[in-house]
PDB file of C-alpha atoms in Angstrom:
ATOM      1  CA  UNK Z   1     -21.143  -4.705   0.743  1.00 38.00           C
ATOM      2  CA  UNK Z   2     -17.348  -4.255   0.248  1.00 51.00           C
ATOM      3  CA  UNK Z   3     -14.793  -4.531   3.298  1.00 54.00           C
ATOM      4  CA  UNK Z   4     -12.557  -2.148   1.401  1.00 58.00           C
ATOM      5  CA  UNK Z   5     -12.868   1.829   1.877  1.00 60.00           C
ATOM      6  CA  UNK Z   6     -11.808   4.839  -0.435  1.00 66.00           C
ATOM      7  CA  UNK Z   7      -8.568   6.200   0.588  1.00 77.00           C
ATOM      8  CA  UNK Z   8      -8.258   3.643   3.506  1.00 91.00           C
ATOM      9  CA  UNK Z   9      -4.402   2.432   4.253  1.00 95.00           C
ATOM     10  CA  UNK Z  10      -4.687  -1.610   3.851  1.00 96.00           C
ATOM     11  CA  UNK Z  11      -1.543  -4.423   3.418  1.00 98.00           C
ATOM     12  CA  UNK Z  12      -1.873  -5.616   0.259  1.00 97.00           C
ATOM     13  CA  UNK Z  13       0.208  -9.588  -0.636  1.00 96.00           C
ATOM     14  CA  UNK Z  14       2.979  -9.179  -2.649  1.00 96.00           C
ATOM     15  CA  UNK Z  15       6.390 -10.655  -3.420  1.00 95.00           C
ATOM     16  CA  UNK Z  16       9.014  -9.150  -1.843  1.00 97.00           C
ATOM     17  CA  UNK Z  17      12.678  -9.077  -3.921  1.00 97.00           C
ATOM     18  CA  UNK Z  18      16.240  -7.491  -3.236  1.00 96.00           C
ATOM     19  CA  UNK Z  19      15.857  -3.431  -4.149  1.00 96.00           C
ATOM     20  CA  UNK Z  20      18.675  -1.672  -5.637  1.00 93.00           C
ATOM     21  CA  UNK Z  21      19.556  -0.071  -2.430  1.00 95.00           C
ATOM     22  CA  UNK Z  22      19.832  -0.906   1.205  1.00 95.00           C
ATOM     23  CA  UNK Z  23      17.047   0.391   2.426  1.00 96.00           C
ATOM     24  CA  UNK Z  24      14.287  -0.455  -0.603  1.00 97.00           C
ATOM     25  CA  UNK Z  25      12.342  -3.524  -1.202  1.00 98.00           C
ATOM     26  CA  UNK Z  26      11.055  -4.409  -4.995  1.00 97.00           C
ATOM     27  CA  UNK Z  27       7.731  -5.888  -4.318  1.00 96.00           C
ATOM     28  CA  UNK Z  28       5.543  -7.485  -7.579  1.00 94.00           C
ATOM     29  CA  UNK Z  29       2.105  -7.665  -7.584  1.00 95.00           C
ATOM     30  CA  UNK Z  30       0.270  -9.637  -7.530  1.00 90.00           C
ATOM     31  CA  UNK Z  31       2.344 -12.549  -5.297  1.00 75.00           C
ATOM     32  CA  UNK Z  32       1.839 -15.436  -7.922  1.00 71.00           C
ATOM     33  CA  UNK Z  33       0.257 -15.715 -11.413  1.00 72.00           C
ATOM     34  CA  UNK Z  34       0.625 -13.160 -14.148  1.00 76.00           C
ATOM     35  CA  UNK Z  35       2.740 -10.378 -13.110  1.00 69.00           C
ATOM     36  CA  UNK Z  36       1.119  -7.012 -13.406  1.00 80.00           C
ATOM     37  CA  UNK Z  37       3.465  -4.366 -11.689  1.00 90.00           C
ATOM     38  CA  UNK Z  38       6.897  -4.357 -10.072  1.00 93.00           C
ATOM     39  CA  UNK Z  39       8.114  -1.218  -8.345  1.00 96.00           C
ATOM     40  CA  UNK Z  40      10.543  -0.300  -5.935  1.00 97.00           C
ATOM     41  CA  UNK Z  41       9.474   1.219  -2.518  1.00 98.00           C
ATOM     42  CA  UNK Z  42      11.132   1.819   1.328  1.00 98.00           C
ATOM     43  CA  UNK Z  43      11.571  -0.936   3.166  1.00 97.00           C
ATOM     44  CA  UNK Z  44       9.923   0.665   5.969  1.00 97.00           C
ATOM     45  CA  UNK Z  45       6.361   0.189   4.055  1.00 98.00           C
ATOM     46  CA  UNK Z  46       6.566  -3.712   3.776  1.00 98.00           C
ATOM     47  CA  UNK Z  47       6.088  -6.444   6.088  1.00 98.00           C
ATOM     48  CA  UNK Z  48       8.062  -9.871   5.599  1.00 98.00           C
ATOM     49  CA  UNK Z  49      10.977 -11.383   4.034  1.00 97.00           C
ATOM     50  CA  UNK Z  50      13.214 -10.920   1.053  1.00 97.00           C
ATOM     51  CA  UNK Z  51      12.375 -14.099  -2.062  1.00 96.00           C
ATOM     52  CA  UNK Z  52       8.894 -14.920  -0.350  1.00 96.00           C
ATOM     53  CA  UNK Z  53       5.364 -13.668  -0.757  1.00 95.00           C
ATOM     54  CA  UNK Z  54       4.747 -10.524   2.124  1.00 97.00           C
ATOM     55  CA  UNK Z  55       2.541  -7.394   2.002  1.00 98.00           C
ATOM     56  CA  UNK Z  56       2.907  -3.806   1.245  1.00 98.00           C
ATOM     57  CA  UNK Z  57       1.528  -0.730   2.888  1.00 98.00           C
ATOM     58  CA  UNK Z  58      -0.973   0.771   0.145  1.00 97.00           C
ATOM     59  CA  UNK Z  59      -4.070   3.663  -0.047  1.00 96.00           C
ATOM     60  CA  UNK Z  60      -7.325   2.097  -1.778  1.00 95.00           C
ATOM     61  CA  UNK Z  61      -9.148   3.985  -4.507  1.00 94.00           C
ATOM     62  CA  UNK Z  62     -12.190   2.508  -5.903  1.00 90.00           C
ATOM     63  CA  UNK Z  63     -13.091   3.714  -9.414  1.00 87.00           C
ATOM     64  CA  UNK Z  64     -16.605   4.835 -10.353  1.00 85.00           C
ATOM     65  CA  UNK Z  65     -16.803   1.084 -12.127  1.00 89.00           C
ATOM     66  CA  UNK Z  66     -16.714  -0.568  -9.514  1.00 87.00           C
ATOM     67  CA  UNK Z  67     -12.373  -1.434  -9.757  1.00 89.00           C
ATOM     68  CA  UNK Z  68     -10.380  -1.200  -6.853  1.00 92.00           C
ATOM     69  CA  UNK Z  69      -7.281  -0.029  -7.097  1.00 93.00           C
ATOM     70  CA  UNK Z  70      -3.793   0.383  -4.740  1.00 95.00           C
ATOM     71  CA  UNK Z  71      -1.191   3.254  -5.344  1.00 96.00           C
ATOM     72  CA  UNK Z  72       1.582   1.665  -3.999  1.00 97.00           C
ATOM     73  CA  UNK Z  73       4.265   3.698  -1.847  1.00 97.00           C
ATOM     74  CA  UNK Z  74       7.142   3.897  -4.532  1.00 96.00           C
ATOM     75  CA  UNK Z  75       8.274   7.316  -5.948  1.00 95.00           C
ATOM     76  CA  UNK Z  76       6.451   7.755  -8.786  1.00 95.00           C
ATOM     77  CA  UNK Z  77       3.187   6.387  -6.924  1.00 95.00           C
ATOM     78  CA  UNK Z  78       2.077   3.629  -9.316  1.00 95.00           C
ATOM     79  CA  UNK Z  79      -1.770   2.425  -9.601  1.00 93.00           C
ATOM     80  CA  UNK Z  80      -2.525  -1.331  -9.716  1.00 93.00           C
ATOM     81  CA  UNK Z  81      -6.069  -2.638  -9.980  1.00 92.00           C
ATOM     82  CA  UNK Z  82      -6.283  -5.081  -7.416  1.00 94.00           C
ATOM     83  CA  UNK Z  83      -8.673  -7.779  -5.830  1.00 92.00           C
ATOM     84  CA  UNK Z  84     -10.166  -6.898  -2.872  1.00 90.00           C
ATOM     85  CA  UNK Z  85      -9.390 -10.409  -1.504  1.00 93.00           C
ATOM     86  CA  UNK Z  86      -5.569  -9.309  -1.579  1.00 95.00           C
ATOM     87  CA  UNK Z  87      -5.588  -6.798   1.545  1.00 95.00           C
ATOM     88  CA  UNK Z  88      -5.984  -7.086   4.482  1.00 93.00           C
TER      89      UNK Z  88
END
């Protein structure tokens, strides 16, 4: 049985870069290996340090296939299917 729950808030690894502005973060997903997505979001919803691998704040959706999924907290709410080993 899965450890991750619909609409549940979990920390999901990342790497954390420089935003544009002060008080963003530009986190890429996943951490290492093939990029996937890279979005802005406030530095308020991520946990660790600027050029290393941290974790974002992000609501879990799991598809009807069986996919889980993160919207991550940036403005236009982006969707990344995820592995479940990635939050915590």
């Amino acid at each position: 049985m899965s450890t991750v729950k619909q609409n549940e808030e979990k920390w999901l690894a990342c790497h954390l870069d420089k935003g544009m502005f002060s008080d963003e973060v530009a986190v890429t997903y996943p951490h290492t290996g093939q990029f996937k997505k890279s979005v802005f979001v406030p530095k308020t919803s991520v946990q660790g340090d600027i050029g290393q691998r941290g974790q974002v704040l992000v609501k879990i959706v799991r598809a009807g296939d069986g996919r889980v999924m993160a919207v991550l907290p940036s403005s236009q709410r982006d969707v990344v299917v995820i592995a479940e080993t990635d939050v915590t």
